[in-house]
Amino acid sequence: MARVSSQYRDVIVAGASAGGVEALKTLVATVPADIPAAIAVVLHLPAGGTSALATILRRFGTLPVVVAASGMPLGRGRVHVAPPDHHLLLVDDQFVLSHGPTESGHRPAINALFRSAAVALGPRVTGIVLSGVLDDGVAGLVAIRDRGGRTVVQDPRDALYSGMPRNALRHLTPDHVLPVADMGAALNELVREEVGVGAGSSASASMRLEDRIARLGHPSVDHEAEGMGERSVFSCPDCQGTLNELNRGQGWYRCTVGHAWSEEALLAAQGDVFERALWTALRSLDEKANLARRMHAAAVQRGDHWSAGRYGRTADETNEAADVLRDRLTALPDRQVESGS
């Protein structure tokens, strides 16, 4: 009988958000220079401008760090960083940059990288979730696990922002939960594990479709026709289109354009929409009160006391409503900001 050829867990994908720069600096510093694996990193970044992440990480450890580009092959012993406003994806053994739909409001998104790695490389992949708020990376980490890869989560007590690690621990039992300083040694062992060709389960149809959306940005995806979900009562914060609930009970949504949302991210985004609406309403009330006061003064000047009284009452009532709304806004709890800085 012919011997089944083998391969190794030679691809590491890592995702971080708020507090992630510090976590990534420590990770890069602790990974051995001779590690026989390629490393790909997504840090949540604002869409505009440039990122200094690659420059920062080059100062730590001995691994070369590059900004990933489409068509760039996986380089063992090298760190590949996602550029702003592009999903970093894996197709076969090379990188692809995509301007596909945002996921939980992010591009680059951690889930997009993790999912593409799971689809393309299966058990060869080790996924790492680091510091951050909300839950980007959780669905991708589940995809890696389902394809036979390994999963690592930063110990929430070690993270500057524990939301992403805690949410990961809510949804799966990772292979390792570690402080970042201990990950280098663990990864050096994981990447030397041998896996048989064809090991791990096949990527599901829904996983492949979501990967295709991130890569190609297919418009007007009919998730119901694809058997991926049902129409929900919620709307997409990015485009106001109707969201479909994928895999009911899993807390994951996509609109027909392709924007993806977790329940945690959708809740936060709807809170932002609500707050913006309140500020818009407050501005409108302030402008209405100012206009009513000007009209009141003009009516008084021309001796039109009836109109002056009406405008004065309007100004007083509008001011009262604005004060109530202003108190409501100042009482809103502070929210952590998703940022890689």
CSV table of C-alpha atoms in Angstrom, one decimal:
chain,number,residue,atom,x,y,z
A,1,MET,CA,0.0,0.0,0.0
A,2,ALA,CA,1.3,3.4,-0.9
A,3,ARG,CA,2.2,5.6,2.0
A,4,VAL,CA,0.0,8.7,2.5
A,5,SER,CA,2.1,11.8,2.2
A,6,SER,CA,2.0,14.3,5.0
A,7,GLN,CA,2.3,18.0,5.6
A,8,TYR,CA,2.7,20.3,8.6
A,9,ARG,CA,0.8,23.1,10.4
A,10,ASP,CA,2.8,25.7,8.6
A,11,VAL,CA,0.4,28.7,8.5
A,12,ILE,CA,-0.4,30.9,11.5
A,13,VAL,CA,-3.1,33.6,11.2
A,14,ALA,CA,-3.5,36.1,14.0
A,15,GLY,CA,-6.2,38.8,14.6
A,16,ALA,CA,-6.3,41.7,17.0
A,17,SER,CA,-8.1,45.0,17.6
A,18,ALA,CA,-8.0,47.4,20.6
A,19,GLY,CA,-4.8,46.8,22.5
A,20,GLY,CA,-3.6,44.6,19.6
A,21,VAL,CA,-0.4,46.5,18.8
A,22,GLU,CA,1.1,45.6,22.2
A,23,ALA,CA,0.0,42.0,21.9
A,24,LEU,CA,1.4,41.7,18.4
A,25,LYS,CA,4.7,43.2,19.4
A,26,THR,CA,5.1,40.6,22.2
A,27,LEU,CA,4.0,37.8,19.9
A,28,VAL,CA,6.5,38.7,17.2
A,29,ALA,CA,9.2,39.0,19.8
A,30,THR,CA,8.6,35.6,21.2
A,31,VAL,CA,8.3,33.6,17.9
A,32,PRO,CA,11.6,31.8,17.1
A,33,ALA,CA,13.5,33.1,14.1
A,34,ASP,CA,13.6,29.6,12.5
A,35,ILE,CA,9.9,28.9,12.8
A,36,PRO,CA,8.9,26.8,9.8
A,37,ALA,CA,5.6,28.7,9.2
A,38,ALA,CA,4.2,31.7,7.5
A,39,ILE,CA,2.4,34.2,9.7
A,40,ALA,CA,-0.5,36.5,8.6
A,41,VAL,CA,-1.8,39.3,10.8
A,42,VAL,CA,-5.0,41.4,10.7
A,43,LEU,CA,-5.3,44.4,13.0
A,44,HIS,CA,-8.4,46.5,12.8
A,45,LEU,CA,-7.5,49.7,11.0
A,46,PRO,CA,-9.3,52.8,9.8
A,47,ALA,CA,-10.1,52.9,6.1
A,48,GLY,CA,-8.2,56.0,5.3
A,49,GLY,CA,-4.4,56.6,5.5
A,50,THR,CA,-1.6,54.2,6.0
A,51,SER,CA,-0.6,51.8,8.7
A,52,ALA,CA,2.7,51.8,10.6
A,53,LEU,CA,2.1,48.3,11.9
A,54,ALA,CA,4.8,46.6,9.8
A,55,THR,CA,7.4,49.2,10.7
A,56,ILE,CA,6.5,48.8,14.4
A,57,LEU,CA,6.7,45.0,14.4
A,58,ARG,CA,10.1,45.0,12.5
A,59,ARG,CA,11.6,46.5,15.7
A,60,PHE,CA,10.7,43.4,17.7
A,61,GLY,CA,12.1,40.0,17.4
A,62,THR,CA,14.1,38.7,14.3
A,63,LEU,CA,11.3,37.8,11.9
A,64,PRO,CA,11.0,39.9,8.7
A,65,VAL,CA,7.7,41.8,8.5
A,66,VAL,CA,6.1,42.8,5.2
A,67,VAL,CA,2.8,44.4,4.1
A,68,ALA,CA,1.0,41.7,2.2
A,69,ALA,CA,0.1,42.2,-1.5
A,70,SER,CA,-2.1,40.3,-3.9
A,71,GLY,CA,-0.2,37.4,-5.5
A,72,MET,CA,2.4,37.3,-2.7
A,73,PRO,CA,3.3,33.7,-1.8
A,74,LEU,CA,3.2,32.5,1.7
A,75,GLY,CA,6.7,33.0,3.1
A,76,ARG,CA,7.9,30.7,5.9
A,77,GLY,CA,9.6,32.6,8.7
A,78,ARG,CA,7.9,35.9,7.7
A,79,VAL,CA,5.1,38.0,9.0
A,80,HIS,CA,2.6,39.3,6.5
A,81,VAL,CA,0.5,42.3,7.6
A,82,ALA,CA,-2.9,43.4,6.2
A,83,PRO,CA,-3.0,46.9,4.7
A,84,PRO,CA,-5.8,49.3,5.5
A,85,ASP,CA,-9.2,49.0,3.8
A,86,HIS,CA,-8.5,45.6,2.3
A,87,HIS,CA,-9.4,42.1,3.5
A,88,LEU,CA,-6.3,39.9,3.6
A,89,LEU,CA,-7.3,36.5,2.3
A,90,LEU,CA,-5.6,33.2,1.4
A,91,VAL,CA,-6.2,31.3,-1.9
A,92,ASP,CA,-4.1,28.2,-2.1
A,93,ASP,CA,-0.6,29.2,-1.0
A,94,GLN,CA,-0.7,32.9,-1.8
A,95,PHE,CA,-2.3,36.1,-0.5
A,96,VAL,CA,-5.2,38.0,-2.1
A,97,LEU,CA,-6.2,41.5,-1.2
A,98,SER,CA,-9.9,42.2,-1.5
A,99,HIS,CA,-12.2,45.2,-1.2
A,100,GLY,CA,-15.1,43.0,-0.4
A,101,PRO,CA,-18.0,43.9,1.9
A,102,THR,CA,-17.1,44.8,5.5
A,103,GLU,CA,-17.6,42.3,8.2
A,104,SER,CA,-18.9,43.6,11.6
A,105,GLY,CA,-17.9,47.0,10.2
A,106,HIS,CA,-14.3,46.1,9.5
A,107,ARG,CA,-12.1,45.8,6.4
A,108,PRO,CA,-9.7,44.2,7.0
A,109,ALA,CA,-11.7,41.7,9.1
A,110,ILE,CA,-10.2,38.9,11.2
A,111,ASN,CA,-13.1,36.6,10.3
A,112,ALA,CA,-12.4,37.0,6.6
A,113,LEU,CA,-8.7,36.0,6.9
A,114,PHE,CA,-9.4,33.1,9.2
A,115,ARG,CA,-12.2,31.8,7.1
A,116,SER,CA,-10.2,32.0,3.9
A,117,ALA,CA,-7.3,30.2,5.6
A,118,ALA,CA,-9.6,27.4,6.8
A,119,VAL,CA,-11.1,27.0,3.3
A,120,ALA,CA,-7.8,27.0,1.5
A,121,LEU,CA,-5.5,25.2,3.8
A,122,GLY,CA,-7.6,23.3,6.4
A,123,PRO,CA,-5.6,21.5,9.1
A,124,ARG,CA,-2.4,23.4,8.2
A,125,VAL,CA,-3.7,26.5,9.9
A,126,THR,CA,-3.4,27.7,13.5
A,127,GLY,CA,-5.6,30.7,14.4
A,128,ILE,CA,-4.9,33.2,17.2
A,129,VAL,CA,-7.3,35.6,18.7
A,130,LEU,CA,-5.7,38.5,20.6
A,131,SER,CA,-6.8,41.6,22.5
A,132,GLY,CA,-9.9,43.5,21.3
A,133,VAL,CA,-13.5,44.4,22.0
A,134,LEU,CA,-16.6,42.7,20.6
A,135,ASP,CA,-16.1,39.4,18.7
A,136,ASP,CA,-14.4,39.6,15.3
A,137,GLY,CA,-12.4,36.5,14.8
A,138,VAL,CA,-14.7,34.1,16.7
A,139,ALA,CA,-16.6,32.8,13.6
A,140,GLY,CA,-13.3,32.4,11.8
A,141,LEU,CA,-11.7,30.6,14.7
A,142,VAL,CA,-14.7,28.2,14.7
A,143,ALA,CA,-14.1,27.6,10.9
A,144,ILE,CA,-10.4,26.8,11.5
A,145,ARG,CA,-11.4,24.3,14.3
A,146,ASP,CA,-14.0,22.7,12.0
A,147,ARG,CA,-11.5,22.2,9.3
A,148,GLY,CA,-9.1,20.4,11.7
A,149,GLY,CA,-6.8,23.4,12.4
A,150,ARG,CA,-5.5,24.5,15.8
A,151,THR,CA,-6.9,27.4,17.9
A,152,VAL,CA,-5.1,29.7,20.3
A,153,VAL,CA,-6.7,32.5,22.4
A,154,GLN,CA,-5.0,35.1,24.5
A,155,ASP,CA,-5.8,34.7,28.2
A,156,PRO,CA,-8.4,37.4,28.8
A,157,ARG,CA,-6.5,38.4,32.0
A,158,ASP,CA,-3.5,39.1,29.9
A,159,ALA,CA,-5.3,41.2,27.3
A,160,LEU,CA,-5.6,45.0,27.4
A,161,TYR,CA,-9.1,44.5,26.0
A,162,SER,CA,-10.6,41.1,26.9
A,163,GLY,CA,-13.8,41.2,24.8
A,164,MET,CA,-12.5,39.3,21.8
A,165,PRO,CA,-10.7,36.6,23.9
A,166,ARG,CA,-13.8,36.2,26.2
A,167,ASN,CA,-16.2,35.9,23.2
A,168,ALA,CA,-13.9,33.3,21.7
A,169,LEU,CA,-14.0,31.3,24.9
A,170,ARG,CA,-17.8,31.5,24.9
A,171,HIS,CA,-18.1,29.8,21.5
A,172,LEU,CA,-15.3,27.2,21.5
A,173,THR,CA,-12.8,25.4,23.6
A,174,PRO,CA,-9.4,26.4,22.1
A,175,ASP,CA,-6.4,24.2,22.0
A,176,HIS,CA,-4.5,26.8,24.1
A,177,VAL,CA,-5.4,29.7,26.3
A,178,LEU,CA,-2.1,31.6,27.0
A,179,PRO,CA,-0.6,34.9,27.8
A,180,VAL,CA,1.0,36.3,24.6
A,181,ALA,CA,4.5,35.9,26.1
A,182,ASP,CA,4.0,32.1,26.2
A,183,MET,CA,2.6,31.8,22.6
A,184,GLY,CA,6.0,31.7,20.8
A,185,ALA,CA,7.0,28.4,22.4
A,186,ALA,CA,3.6,26.9,21.9
A,187,LEU,CA,3.4,27.9,18.2
A,188,ASN,CA,6.9,26.5,17.7
A,189,GLU,CA,5.5,23.1,18.7
A,190,LEU,CA,2.2,23.3,16.9
A,191,VAL,CA,3.8,24.1,13.5
A,192,ARG,CA,5.9,21.0,13.7
A,193,GLU,CA,2.8,18.7,14.1
A,194,GLU,CA,2.4,16.5,11.1
A,195,VAL,CA,-1.0,16.2,9.4
A,196,GLY,CA,-2.0,13.9,6.7
A,197,VAL,CA,-3.0,15.2,3.3
A,198,GLY,CA,-6.8,15.3,3.3
A,199,ALA,CA,-7.0,15.4,7.0
A,200,GLY,CA,-9.9,17.4,8.5
A,201,SER,CA,-13.4,17.8,7.3
A,202,SER,CA,-14.3,19.5,4.1
A,203,ALA,CA,-15.3,23.1,4.0
A,204,SER,CA,-19.1,23.5,4.2
A,205,ALA,CA,-21.0,25.2,1.3
A,206,SER,CA,-21.8,28.1,3.6
A,207,MET,CA,-18.2,28.6,4.5
A,208,ARG,CA,-17.1,28.6,0.9
A,209,LEU,CA,-19.9,31.0,-0.1
A,210,GLU,CA,-18.9,33.5,2.7
A,211,ASP,CA,-15.3,33.2,1.6
A,212,ARG,CA,-16.3,33.9,-2.0
A,213,ILE,CA,-18.3,37.0,-0.9
A,214,ALA,CA,-15.2,38.4,1.0
A,215,ARG,CA,-13.0,37.7,-2.0
A,216,LEU,CA,-15.2,38.7,-5.0
A,217,GLY,CA,-17.8,40.9,-3.3
A,218,HIS,CA,-20.7,39.2,-5.1
A,219,PRO,CA,-23.7,41.5,-5.1
A,220,SER,CA,-27.3,40.5,-4.4
A,221,VAL,CA,-26.5,37.2,-2.7
A,222,ASP,CA,-29.7,35.2,-2.1
A,223,HIS,CA,-28.8,33.5,1.1
A,224,GLU,CA,-32.2,31.8,1.4
A,225,ALA,CA,-31.8,30.3,-2.1
A,226,GLU,CA,-28.3,29.1,-1.0
A,227,GLY,CA,-29.9,27.5,2.1
A,228,MET,CA,-27.8,29.8,4.4
A,229,GLY,CA,-30.5,31.6,6.4
A,230,GLU,CA,-33.8,33.3,6.7
A,231,ARG,CA,-34.8,37.0,6.4
A,232,SER,CA,-34.7,38.8,9.7
A,233,VAL,CA,-36.4,41.9,11.1
A,234,PHE,CA,-33.1,43.8,11.3
A,235,SER,CA,-31.5,46.1,8.8
A,236,CYS,CA,-27.8,46.5,7.9
A,237,PRO,CA,-26.1,49.5,9.5
A,238,ASP,CA,-23.9,49.9,6.5
A,239,CYS,CA,-26.4,49.9,3.7
A,240,GLN,CA,-29.8,49.7,5.4
A,241,GLY,CA,-30.7,46.6,3.5
A,242,THR,CA,-32.5,43.7,5.1
A,243,LEU,CA,-30.3,41.3,7.0
A,244,ASN,CA,-30.6,37.5,6.7
A,245,GLU,CA,-29.9,35.4,9.8
A,246,LEU,CA,-27.4,32.7,8.9
A,247,ASN,CA,-27.6,29.4,10.6
A,248,ARG,CA,-30.3,30.3,13.0
A,249,GLY,CA,-29.2,30.6,16.6
A,250,GLN,CA,-25.6,31.2,15.8
A,251,GLY,CA,-25.8,35.0,15.9
A,252,TRP,CA,-24.5,35.8,12.4
A,253,TYR,CA,-26.1,38.0,9.8
A,254,ARG,CA,-25.5,39.1,6.2
A,255,CYS,CA,-27.4,41.5,3.9
A,256,THR,CA,-27.9,40.9,0.2
A,257,VAL,CA,-25.0,43.2,-0.6
A,258,GLY,CA,-22.7,41.0,1.5
A,259,HIS,CA,-22.1,43.0,4.7
A,260,ALA,CA,-21.7,40.6,7.6
A,261,TRP,CA,-22.5,41.2,11.2
A,262,SER,CA,-22.2,39.3,14.5
A,263,GLU,CA,-24.9,39.9,17.1
A,264,GLU,CA,-22.4,41.7,19.3
A,265,ALA,CA,-21.2,44.0,16.5
A,266,LEU,CA,-24.8,44.6,15.2
A,267,LEU,CA,-25.9,45.6,18.7
A,268,ALA,CA,-23.0,48.1,19.0
A,269,ALA,CA,-23.6,49.5,15.5
A,270,GLN,CA,-27.3,50.0,16.2
A,271,GLY,CA,-26.3,51.8,19.3
A,272,ASP,CA,-24.1,54.1,17.2
A,273,VAL,CA,-27.0,54.7,14.8
A,274,PHE,CA,-29.3,55.5,17.7
A,275,GLU,CA,-26.8,57.9,19.2
A,276,ARG,CA,-26.2,59.7,15.8
A,277,ALA,CA,-30.0,60.0,15.4
A,278,LEU,CA,-30.3,61.6,18.9
A,279,TRP,CA,-27.5,64.1,18.1
A,280,THR,CA,-29.2,65.0,14.8
A,281,ALA,CA,-32.5,65.5,16.6
A,282,LEU,CA,-30.7,67.7,19.2
A,283,ARG,CA,-29.2,69.8,16.5
A,284,SER,CA,-32.5,70.2,14.9
A,285,LEU,CA,-34.2,71.2,18.1
A,286,ASP,CA,-31.4,73.8,18.9
A,287,GLU,CA,-31.8,75.3,15.4
A,288,LYS,CA,-35.6,75.4,15.8
A,289,ALA,CA,-35.3,77.2,19.1
A,290,ASN,CA,-32.8,79.7,17.8
A,291,LEU,CA,-35.0,80.4,14.8
A,292,ALA,CA,-38.1,80.8,17.0
A,293,ARG,CA,-36.2,83.3,19.3
A,294,ARG,CA,-35.2,85.4,16.2
A,295,MET,CA,-38.8,85.4,15.0
A,296,HIS,CA,-40.0,86.4,18.5
A,297,ALA,CA,-37.5,89.3,18.6
A,298,ALA,CA,-38.6,90.5,15.2
A,299,ALA,CA,-42.3,90.3,16.1
A,300,VAL,CA,-41.7,92.3,19.3
A,301,GLN,CA,-39.8,94.9,17.3
A,302,ARG,CA,-42.7,95.4,14.9
A,303,GLY,CA,-45.3,95.4,17.7
A,304,ASP,CA,-46.9,92.1,16.7
A,305,HIS,CA,-47.5,90.8,20.2
A,306,TRP,CA,-49.7,87.8,19.2
A,307,SER,CA,-47.0,86.4,17.0
A,308,ALA,CA,-44.3,87.2,19.5
A,309,GLY,CA,-46.2,85.2,22.1
A,310,ARG,CA,-46.5,82.2,19.8
A,311,TYR,CA,-42.9,82.3,18.8
A,312,GLY,CA,-41.8,82.7,22.4
A,313,ARG,CA,-43.8,79.6,23.4
A,314,THR,CA,-42.4,77.6,20.6
A,315,ALA,CA,-38.8,78.6,21.6
A,316,ASP,CA,-39.5,77.7,25.3
A,317,GLU,CA,-41.1,74.3,24.4
A,318,THR,CA,-38.3,73.5,22.0
A,319,ASN,CA,-35.6,74.4,24.5
A,320,GLU,CA,-37.3,72.2,27.1
A,321,ALA,CA,-37.3,69.3,24.7
A,322,ALA,CA,-33.6,69.9,23.7
A,323,ASP,CA,-32.6,70.0,27.4
A,324,VAL,CA,-34.3,66.6,28.0
A,325,LEU,CA,-32.5,65.1,25.0
A,326,ARG,CA,-29.2,66.7,25.9
A,327,ASP,CA,-29.4,65.1,29.4
A,328,ARG,CA,-30.2,61.8,27.8
A,329,LEU,CA,-27.1,62.0,25.6
A,330,THR,CA,-24.7,63.1,28.3
A,331,ALA,CA,-26.0,60.1,30.4
A,332,LEU,CA,-25.1,57.6,27.7
A,333,PRO,CA,-22.4,55.2,29.0
A,334,ASP,CA,-18.9,55.5,27.5
A,335,ARG,CA,-18.2,52.9,24.9
A,336,GLN,CA,-14.9,51.3,24.1
A,337,VAL,CA,-13.7,52.3,20.7
A,338,GLU,CA,-12.6,49.5,18.2
A,339,SER,CA,-9.1,50.7,17.3
A,340,GLY,CA,-5.8,49.1,16.6
A,341,SER,CA,-3.9,52.1,18.0
